[in-house]
mmCIF file of C-alpha atoms in Angstrom:
data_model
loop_
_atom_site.group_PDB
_atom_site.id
_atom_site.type_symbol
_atom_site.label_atom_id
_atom_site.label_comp_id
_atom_site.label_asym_id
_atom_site.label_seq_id
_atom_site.Cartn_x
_atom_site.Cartn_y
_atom_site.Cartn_z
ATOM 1 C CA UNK W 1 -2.710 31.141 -19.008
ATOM 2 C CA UNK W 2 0.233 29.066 -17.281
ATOM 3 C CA UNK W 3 -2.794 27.382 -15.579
ATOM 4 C CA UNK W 4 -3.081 23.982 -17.105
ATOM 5 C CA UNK W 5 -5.585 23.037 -19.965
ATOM 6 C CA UNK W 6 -7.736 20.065 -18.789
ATOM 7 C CA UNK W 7 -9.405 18.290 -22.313
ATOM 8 C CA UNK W 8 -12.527 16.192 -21.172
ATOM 9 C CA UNK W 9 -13.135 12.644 -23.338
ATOM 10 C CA UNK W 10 -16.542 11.433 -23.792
ATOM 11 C CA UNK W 11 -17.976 14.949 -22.110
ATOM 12 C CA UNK W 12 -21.740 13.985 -22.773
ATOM 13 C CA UNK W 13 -21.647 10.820 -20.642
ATOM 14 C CA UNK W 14 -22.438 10.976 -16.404
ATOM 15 C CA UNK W 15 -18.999 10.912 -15.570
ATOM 16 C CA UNK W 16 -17.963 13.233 -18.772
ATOM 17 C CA UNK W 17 -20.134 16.218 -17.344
ATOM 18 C CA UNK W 18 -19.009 15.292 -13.839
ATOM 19 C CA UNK W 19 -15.435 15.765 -15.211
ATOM 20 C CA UNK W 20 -16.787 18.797 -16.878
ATOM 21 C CA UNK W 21 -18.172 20.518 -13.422
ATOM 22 C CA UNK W 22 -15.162 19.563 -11.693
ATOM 23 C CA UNK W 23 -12.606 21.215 -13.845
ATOM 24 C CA UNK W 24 -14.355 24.316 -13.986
ATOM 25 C CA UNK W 25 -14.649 24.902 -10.676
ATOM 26 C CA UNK W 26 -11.324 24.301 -10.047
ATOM 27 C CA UNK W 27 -8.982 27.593 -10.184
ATOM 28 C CA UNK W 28 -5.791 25.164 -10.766
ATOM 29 C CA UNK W 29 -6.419 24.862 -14.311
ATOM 30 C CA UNK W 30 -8.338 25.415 -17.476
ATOM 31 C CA UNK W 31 -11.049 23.519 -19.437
ATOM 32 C CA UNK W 32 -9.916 23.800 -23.083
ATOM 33 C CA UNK W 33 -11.598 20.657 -24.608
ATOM 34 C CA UNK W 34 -14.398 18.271 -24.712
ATOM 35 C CA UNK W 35 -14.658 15.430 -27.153
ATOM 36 C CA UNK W 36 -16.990 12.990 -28.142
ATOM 37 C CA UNK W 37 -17.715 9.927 -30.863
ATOM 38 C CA UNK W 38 -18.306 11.440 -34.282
ATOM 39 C CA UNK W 39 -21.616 11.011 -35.221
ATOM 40 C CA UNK W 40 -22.688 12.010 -31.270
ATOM 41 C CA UNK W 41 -25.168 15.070 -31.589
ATOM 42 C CA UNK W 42 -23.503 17.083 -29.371
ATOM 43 C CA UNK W 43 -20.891 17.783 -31.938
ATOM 44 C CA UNK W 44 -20.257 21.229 -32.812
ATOM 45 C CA UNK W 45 -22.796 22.501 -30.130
ATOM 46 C CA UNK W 46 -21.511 24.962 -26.985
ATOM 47 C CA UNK W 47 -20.720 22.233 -24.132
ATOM 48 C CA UNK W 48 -22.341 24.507 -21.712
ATOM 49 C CA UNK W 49 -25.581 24.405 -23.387
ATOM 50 C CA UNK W 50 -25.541 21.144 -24.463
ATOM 51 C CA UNK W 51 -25.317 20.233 -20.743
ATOM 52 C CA UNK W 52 -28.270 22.409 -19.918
ATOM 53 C CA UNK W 53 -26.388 25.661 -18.825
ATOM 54 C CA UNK W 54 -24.868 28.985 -20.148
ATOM 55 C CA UNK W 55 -22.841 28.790 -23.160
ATOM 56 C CA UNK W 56 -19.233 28.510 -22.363
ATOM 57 C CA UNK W 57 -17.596 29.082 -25.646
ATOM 58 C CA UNK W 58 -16.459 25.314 -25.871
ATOM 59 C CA UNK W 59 -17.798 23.426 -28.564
ATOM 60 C CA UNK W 60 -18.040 19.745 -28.156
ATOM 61 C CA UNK W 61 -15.621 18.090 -31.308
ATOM 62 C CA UNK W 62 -14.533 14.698 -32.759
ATOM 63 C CA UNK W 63 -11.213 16.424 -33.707
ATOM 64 C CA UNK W 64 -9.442 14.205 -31.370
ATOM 65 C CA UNK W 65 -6.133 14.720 -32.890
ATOM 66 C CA UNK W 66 -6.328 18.849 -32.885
ATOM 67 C CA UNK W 67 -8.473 19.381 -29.207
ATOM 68 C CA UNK W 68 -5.619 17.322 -27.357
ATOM 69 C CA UNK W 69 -3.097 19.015 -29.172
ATOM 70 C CA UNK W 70 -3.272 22.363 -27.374
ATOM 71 C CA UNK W 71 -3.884 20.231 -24.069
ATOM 72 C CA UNK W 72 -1.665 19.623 -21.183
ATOM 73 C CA UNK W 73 -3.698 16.879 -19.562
ATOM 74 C CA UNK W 74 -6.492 14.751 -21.013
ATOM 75 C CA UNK W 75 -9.139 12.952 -18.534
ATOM 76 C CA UNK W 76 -10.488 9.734 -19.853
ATOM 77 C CA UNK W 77 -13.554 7.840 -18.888
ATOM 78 C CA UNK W 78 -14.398 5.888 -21.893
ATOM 79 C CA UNK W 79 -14.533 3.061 -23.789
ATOM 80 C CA UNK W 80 -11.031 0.467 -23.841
ATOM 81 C CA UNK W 81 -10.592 0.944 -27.706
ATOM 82 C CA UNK W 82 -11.345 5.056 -27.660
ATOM 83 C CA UNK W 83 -8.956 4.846 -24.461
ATOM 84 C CA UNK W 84 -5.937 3.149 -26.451
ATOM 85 C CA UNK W 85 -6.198 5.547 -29.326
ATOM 86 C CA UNK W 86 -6.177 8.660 -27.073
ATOM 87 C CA UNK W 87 -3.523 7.119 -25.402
ATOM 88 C CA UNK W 88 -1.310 7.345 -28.759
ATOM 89 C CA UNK W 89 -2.786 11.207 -29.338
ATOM 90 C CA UNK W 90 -2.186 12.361 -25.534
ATOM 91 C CA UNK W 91 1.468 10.499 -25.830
ATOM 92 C CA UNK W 92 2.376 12.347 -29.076
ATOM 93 C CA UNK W 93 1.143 15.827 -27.409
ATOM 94 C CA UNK W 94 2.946 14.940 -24.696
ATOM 95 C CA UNK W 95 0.367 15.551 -22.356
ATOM 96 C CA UNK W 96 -0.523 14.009 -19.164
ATOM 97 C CA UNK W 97 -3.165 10.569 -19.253
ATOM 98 C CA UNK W 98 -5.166 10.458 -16.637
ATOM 99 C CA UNK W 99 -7.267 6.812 -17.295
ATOM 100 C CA UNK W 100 -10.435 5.679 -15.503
ATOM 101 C CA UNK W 101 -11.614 3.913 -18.047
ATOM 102 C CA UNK W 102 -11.964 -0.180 -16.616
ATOM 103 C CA UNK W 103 -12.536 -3.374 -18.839
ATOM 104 C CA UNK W 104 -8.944 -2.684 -20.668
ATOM 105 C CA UNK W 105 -7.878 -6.111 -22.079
ATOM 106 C CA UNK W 106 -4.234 -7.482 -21.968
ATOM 107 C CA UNK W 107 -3.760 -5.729 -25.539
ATOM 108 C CA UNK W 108 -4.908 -2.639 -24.408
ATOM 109 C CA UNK W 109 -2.584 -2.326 -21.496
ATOM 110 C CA UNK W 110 0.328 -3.037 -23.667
ATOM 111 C CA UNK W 111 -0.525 -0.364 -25.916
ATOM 112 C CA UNK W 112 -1.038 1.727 -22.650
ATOM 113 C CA UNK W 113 2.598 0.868 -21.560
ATOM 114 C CA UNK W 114 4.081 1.857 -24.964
ATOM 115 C CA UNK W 115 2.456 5.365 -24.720
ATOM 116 C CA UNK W 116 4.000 6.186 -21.441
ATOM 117 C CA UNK W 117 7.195 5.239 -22.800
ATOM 118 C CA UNK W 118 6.844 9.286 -24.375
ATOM 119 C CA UNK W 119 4.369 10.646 -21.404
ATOM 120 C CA UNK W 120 3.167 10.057 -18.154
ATOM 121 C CA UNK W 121 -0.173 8.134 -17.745
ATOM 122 C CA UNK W 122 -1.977 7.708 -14.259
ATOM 123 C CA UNK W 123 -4.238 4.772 -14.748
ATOM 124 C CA UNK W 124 -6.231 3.299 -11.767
ATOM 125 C CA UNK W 125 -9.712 1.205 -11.952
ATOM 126 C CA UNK W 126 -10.946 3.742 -8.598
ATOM 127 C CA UNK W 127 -9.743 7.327 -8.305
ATOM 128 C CA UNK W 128 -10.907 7.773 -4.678
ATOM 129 C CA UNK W 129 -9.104 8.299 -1.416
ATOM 130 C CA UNK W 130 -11.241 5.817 -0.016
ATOM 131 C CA UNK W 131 -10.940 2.902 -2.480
ATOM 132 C CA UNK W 132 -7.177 3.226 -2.696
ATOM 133 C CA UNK W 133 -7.132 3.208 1.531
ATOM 134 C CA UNK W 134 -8.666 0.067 1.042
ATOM 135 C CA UNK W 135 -6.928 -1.701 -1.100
ATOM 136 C CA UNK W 136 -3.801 -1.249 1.222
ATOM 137 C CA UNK W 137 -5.373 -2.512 4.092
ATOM 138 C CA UNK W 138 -6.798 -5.513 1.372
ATOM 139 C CA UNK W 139 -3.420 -6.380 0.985
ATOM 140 C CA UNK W 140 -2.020 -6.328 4.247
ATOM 141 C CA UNK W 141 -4.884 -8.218 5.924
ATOM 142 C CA UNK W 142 -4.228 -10.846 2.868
ATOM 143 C CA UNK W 143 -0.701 -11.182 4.022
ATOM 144 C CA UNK W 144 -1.666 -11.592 7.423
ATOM 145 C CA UNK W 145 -4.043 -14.154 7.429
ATOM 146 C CA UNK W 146 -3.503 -17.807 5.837
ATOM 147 C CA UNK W 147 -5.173 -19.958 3.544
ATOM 148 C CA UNK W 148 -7.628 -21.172 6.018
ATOM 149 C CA UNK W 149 -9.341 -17.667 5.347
ATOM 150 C CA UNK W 150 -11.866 -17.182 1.997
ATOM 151 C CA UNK W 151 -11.339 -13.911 0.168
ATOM 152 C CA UNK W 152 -14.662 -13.098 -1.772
ATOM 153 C CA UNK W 153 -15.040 -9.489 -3.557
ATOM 154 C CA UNK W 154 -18.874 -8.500 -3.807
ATOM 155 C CA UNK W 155 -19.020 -5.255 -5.774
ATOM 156 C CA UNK W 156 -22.438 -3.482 -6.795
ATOM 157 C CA UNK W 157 -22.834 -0.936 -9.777
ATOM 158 C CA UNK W 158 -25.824 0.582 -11.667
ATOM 159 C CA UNK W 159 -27.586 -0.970 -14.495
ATOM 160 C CA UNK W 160 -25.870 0.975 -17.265
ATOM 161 C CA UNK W 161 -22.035 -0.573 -16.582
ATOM 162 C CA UNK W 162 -21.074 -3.431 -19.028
ATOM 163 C CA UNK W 163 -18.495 -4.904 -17.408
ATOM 164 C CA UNK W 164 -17.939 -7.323 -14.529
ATOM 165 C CA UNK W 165 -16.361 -7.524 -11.913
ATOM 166 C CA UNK W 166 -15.476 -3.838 -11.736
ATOM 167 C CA UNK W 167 -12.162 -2.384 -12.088
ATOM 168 C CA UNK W 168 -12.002 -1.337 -8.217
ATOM 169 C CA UNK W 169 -13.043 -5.192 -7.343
ATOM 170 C CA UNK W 170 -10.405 -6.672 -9.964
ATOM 171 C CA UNK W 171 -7.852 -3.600 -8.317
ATOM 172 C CA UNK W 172 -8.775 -5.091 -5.053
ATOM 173 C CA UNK W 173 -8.319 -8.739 -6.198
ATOM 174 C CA UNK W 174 -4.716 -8.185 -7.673
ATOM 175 C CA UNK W 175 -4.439 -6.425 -3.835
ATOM 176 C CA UNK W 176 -5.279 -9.473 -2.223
ATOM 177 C CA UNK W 177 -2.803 -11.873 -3.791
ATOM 178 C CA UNK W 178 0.031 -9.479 -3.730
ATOM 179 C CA UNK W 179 -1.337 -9.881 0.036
ATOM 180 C CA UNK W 180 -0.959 -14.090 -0.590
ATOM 181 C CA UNK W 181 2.098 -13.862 -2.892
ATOM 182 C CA UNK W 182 0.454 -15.075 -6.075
ATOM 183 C CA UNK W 183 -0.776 -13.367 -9.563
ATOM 184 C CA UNK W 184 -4.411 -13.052 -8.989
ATOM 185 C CA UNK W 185 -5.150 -15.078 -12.414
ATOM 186 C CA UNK W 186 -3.420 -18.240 -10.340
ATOM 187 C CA UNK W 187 -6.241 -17.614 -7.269
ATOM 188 C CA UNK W 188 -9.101 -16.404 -9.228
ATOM 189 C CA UNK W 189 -12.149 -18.154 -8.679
ATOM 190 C CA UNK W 190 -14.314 -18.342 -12.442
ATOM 191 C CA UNK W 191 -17.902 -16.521 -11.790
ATOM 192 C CA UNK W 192 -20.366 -19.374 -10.103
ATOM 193 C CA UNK W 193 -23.286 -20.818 -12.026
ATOM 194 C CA UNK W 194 -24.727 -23.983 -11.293
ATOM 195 C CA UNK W 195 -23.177 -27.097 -9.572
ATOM 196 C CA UNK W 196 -19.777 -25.763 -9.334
ATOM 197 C CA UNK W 197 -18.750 -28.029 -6.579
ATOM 198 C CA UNK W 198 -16.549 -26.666 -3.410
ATOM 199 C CA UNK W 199 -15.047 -23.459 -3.309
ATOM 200 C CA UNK W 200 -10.964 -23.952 -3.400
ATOM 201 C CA UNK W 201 -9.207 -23.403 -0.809
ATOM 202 C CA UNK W 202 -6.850 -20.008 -1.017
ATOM 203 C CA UNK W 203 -8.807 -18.550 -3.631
ATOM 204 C CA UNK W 204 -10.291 -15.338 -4.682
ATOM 205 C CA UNK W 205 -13.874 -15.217 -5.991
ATOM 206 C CA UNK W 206 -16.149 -12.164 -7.479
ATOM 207 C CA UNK W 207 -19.509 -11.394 -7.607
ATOM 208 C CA UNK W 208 -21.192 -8.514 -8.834
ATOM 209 C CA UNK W 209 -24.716 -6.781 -8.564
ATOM 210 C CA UNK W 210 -26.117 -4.494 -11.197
ATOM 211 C CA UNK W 211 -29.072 -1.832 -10.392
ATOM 212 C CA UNK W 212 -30.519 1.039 -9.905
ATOM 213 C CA UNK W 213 -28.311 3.922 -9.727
ATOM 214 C CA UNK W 214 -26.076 2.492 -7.317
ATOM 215 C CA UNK W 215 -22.675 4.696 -7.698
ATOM 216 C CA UNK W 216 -20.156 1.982 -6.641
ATOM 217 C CA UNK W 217 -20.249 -0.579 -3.600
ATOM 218 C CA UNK W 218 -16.868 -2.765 -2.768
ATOM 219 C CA UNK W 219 -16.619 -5.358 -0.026
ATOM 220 C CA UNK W 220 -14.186 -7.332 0.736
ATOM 221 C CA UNK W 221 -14.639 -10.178 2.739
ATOM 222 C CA UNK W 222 -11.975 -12.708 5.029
ATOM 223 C CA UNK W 223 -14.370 -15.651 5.738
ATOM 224 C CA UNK W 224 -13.311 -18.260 7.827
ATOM 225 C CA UNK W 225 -14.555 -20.522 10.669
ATOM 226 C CA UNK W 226 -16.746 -19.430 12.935
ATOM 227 C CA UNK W 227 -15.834 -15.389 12.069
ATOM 228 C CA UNK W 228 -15.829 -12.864 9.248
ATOM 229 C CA UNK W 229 -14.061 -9.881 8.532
ATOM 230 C CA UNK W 230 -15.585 -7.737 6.304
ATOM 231 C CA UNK W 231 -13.925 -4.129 4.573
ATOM 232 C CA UNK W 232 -16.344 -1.698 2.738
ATOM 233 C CA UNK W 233 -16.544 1.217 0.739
ATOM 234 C CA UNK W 234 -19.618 2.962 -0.283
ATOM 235 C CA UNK W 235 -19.385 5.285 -2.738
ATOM 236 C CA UNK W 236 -22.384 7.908 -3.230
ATOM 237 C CA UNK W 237 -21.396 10.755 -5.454
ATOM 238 C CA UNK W 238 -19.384 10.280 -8.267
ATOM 239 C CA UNK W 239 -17.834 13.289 -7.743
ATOM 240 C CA UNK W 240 -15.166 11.764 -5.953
ATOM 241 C CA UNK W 241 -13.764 9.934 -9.126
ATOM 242 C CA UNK W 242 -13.915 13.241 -10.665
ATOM 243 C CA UNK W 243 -12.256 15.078 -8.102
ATOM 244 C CA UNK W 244 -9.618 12.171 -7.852
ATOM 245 C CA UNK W 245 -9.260 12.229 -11.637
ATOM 246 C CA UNK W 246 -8.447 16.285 -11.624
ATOM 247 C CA UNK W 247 -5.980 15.398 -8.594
ATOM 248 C CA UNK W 248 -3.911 12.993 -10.502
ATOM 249 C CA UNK W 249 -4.420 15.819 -13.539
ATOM 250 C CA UNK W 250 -2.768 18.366 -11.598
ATOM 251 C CA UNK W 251 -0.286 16.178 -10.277
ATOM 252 C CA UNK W 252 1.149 14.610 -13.149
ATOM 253 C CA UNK W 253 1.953 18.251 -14.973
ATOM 254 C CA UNK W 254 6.021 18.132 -13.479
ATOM 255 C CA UNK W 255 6.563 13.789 -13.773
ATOM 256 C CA UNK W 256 8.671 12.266 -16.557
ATOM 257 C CA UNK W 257 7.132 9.810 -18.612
ATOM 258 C CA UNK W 258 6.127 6.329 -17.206
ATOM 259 C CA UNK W 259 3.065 4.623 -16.088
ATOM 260 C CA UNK W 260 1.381 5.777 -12.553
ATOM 261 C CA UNK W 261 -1.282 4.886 -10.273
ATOM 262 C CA UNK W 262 -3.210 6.752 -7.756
ATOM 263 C CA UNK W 263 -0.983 5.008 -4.763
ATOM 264 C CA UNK W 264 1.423 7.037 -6.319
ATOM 265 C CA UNK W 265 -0.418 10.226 -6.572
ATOM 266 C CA UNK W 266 -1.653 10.258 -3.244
ATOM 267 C CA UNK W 267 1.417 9.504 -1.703
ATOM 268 C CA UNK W 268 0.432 5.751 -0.746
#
């Protein structure tokens, strides 16, 4: 039982019984919890079954306040305002926050920042090796090339995600101006409809794709004349957030309270 007991939030969703898998398989730690919206009919039904498998004594709850209680890490994939409020449970618990959840507003991250003032939260847009590699080298190609170079951020999800850009391609934005020494709301380029006239020079535009099933596509691309230099990353199973997410888990069971980021968790 000195294992650590891993509660999953919004367990019914794609990346909820991705979570789920993940944690079970993993001998580093326990599942103990799986939560979802009240009203959801997986409430009060064995999580195992209600994901199509054997019964694993589980049963999915709404309890938010009692299921994180006996936790020692929540994972969180979920909505921004279900997101703040288990930030406020998971703080009280004092429990390690481990946040994928993306479209968090400037509101939301203060409230974020106030709950790590009592326990650590590890927030980042992309829990993959991968994405967080490239952001790095996003910012130092940034740094080393002028203004005479366009930055443009094409990311691609599947039809089901309501937000836009991404997290990863507004992670790899901020990346980029560090890169050019400026807040990424000064270099932001507005999403392009109609006559918008010339692109400015030194900014930072967006574009994003919705279809399919795509997992997650991120390019980044240094346009300039007469060459291009382009950065990709292709995600194809999502069990690399997962397995990212349980990472940061695992790591954040010995760190003082305070916000972190995967850079931090992997060492970056």
């Amino acid at each position: 039982m000195d294992k650590p007991g891993i509660v999953v939030t919004g367990a019914s969703g794609r990346m909820g019984q991705m979570l789920v898998r993940t944690v079970l398989a993993s001998p580093a730690c326990r599942l103990v919890g799986a939560l979802e919206r009240p009203g959801h009919d997986w409430i009060g039904r064995d999580l195992g079954q209600a994901m199509g498998g054997p019964a694993l004594g589980i049963a999915v709850s709404d309890d938010a306040v009692g299921v994180i209680a006996g936790a020692q890490a929540v994972i969180d994939f979920t909505s921004p305002a279900a997101t703040v409020a288990f930030a406020e449970l998971t703080a009280q618990a004092r429990a390690v926050h481990v946040i994928g959840t993306t479209g968090l507003c400037a509101d939301d991250l203060r409230a974020i920042a106030a709950a790590a003032r009592h326990a650590p939260i590890i927030r980042a847009g992309n829990m993959s090796l991968g994405v967080n590699l490239l952001l790095g080298l996003t910012r130092r190609i940034a740094a080393a090339l002028d203004e005479d170079w366009d930055i443009e951020i094409v990311e691609a999800h599947h039809r089901h995600k309501v937000d836009a850009p991404s997290g990863t391609a507004l992670m790899l934005g901020e990346a980029a101006a560090e890169g050019r020494g400026a807040p990424l709301d000064d270099l932001r380029i507005p999403a392009r409809d109609g006559v918008t006239g010339a692109r400015p020079r030194g900014g930072i535009g967006f574009a994003a794709v919705r279809g399919g099933d795509v997992v997650g596509e991120h390019d980044v691309i240094f346009a300039a004349e007469g060459e291009r230099v382009v950065l990709r990353h292709l995600a194809t199973d999502r069990a690399i957030f997962a397995r990212g997410a349980l990472r940061a888990a695992l790591w954040g069971q010995d760190k003082g309270p305070g916000e972190y980021d995967m850079m931090d968790v992997l060492g970056l």
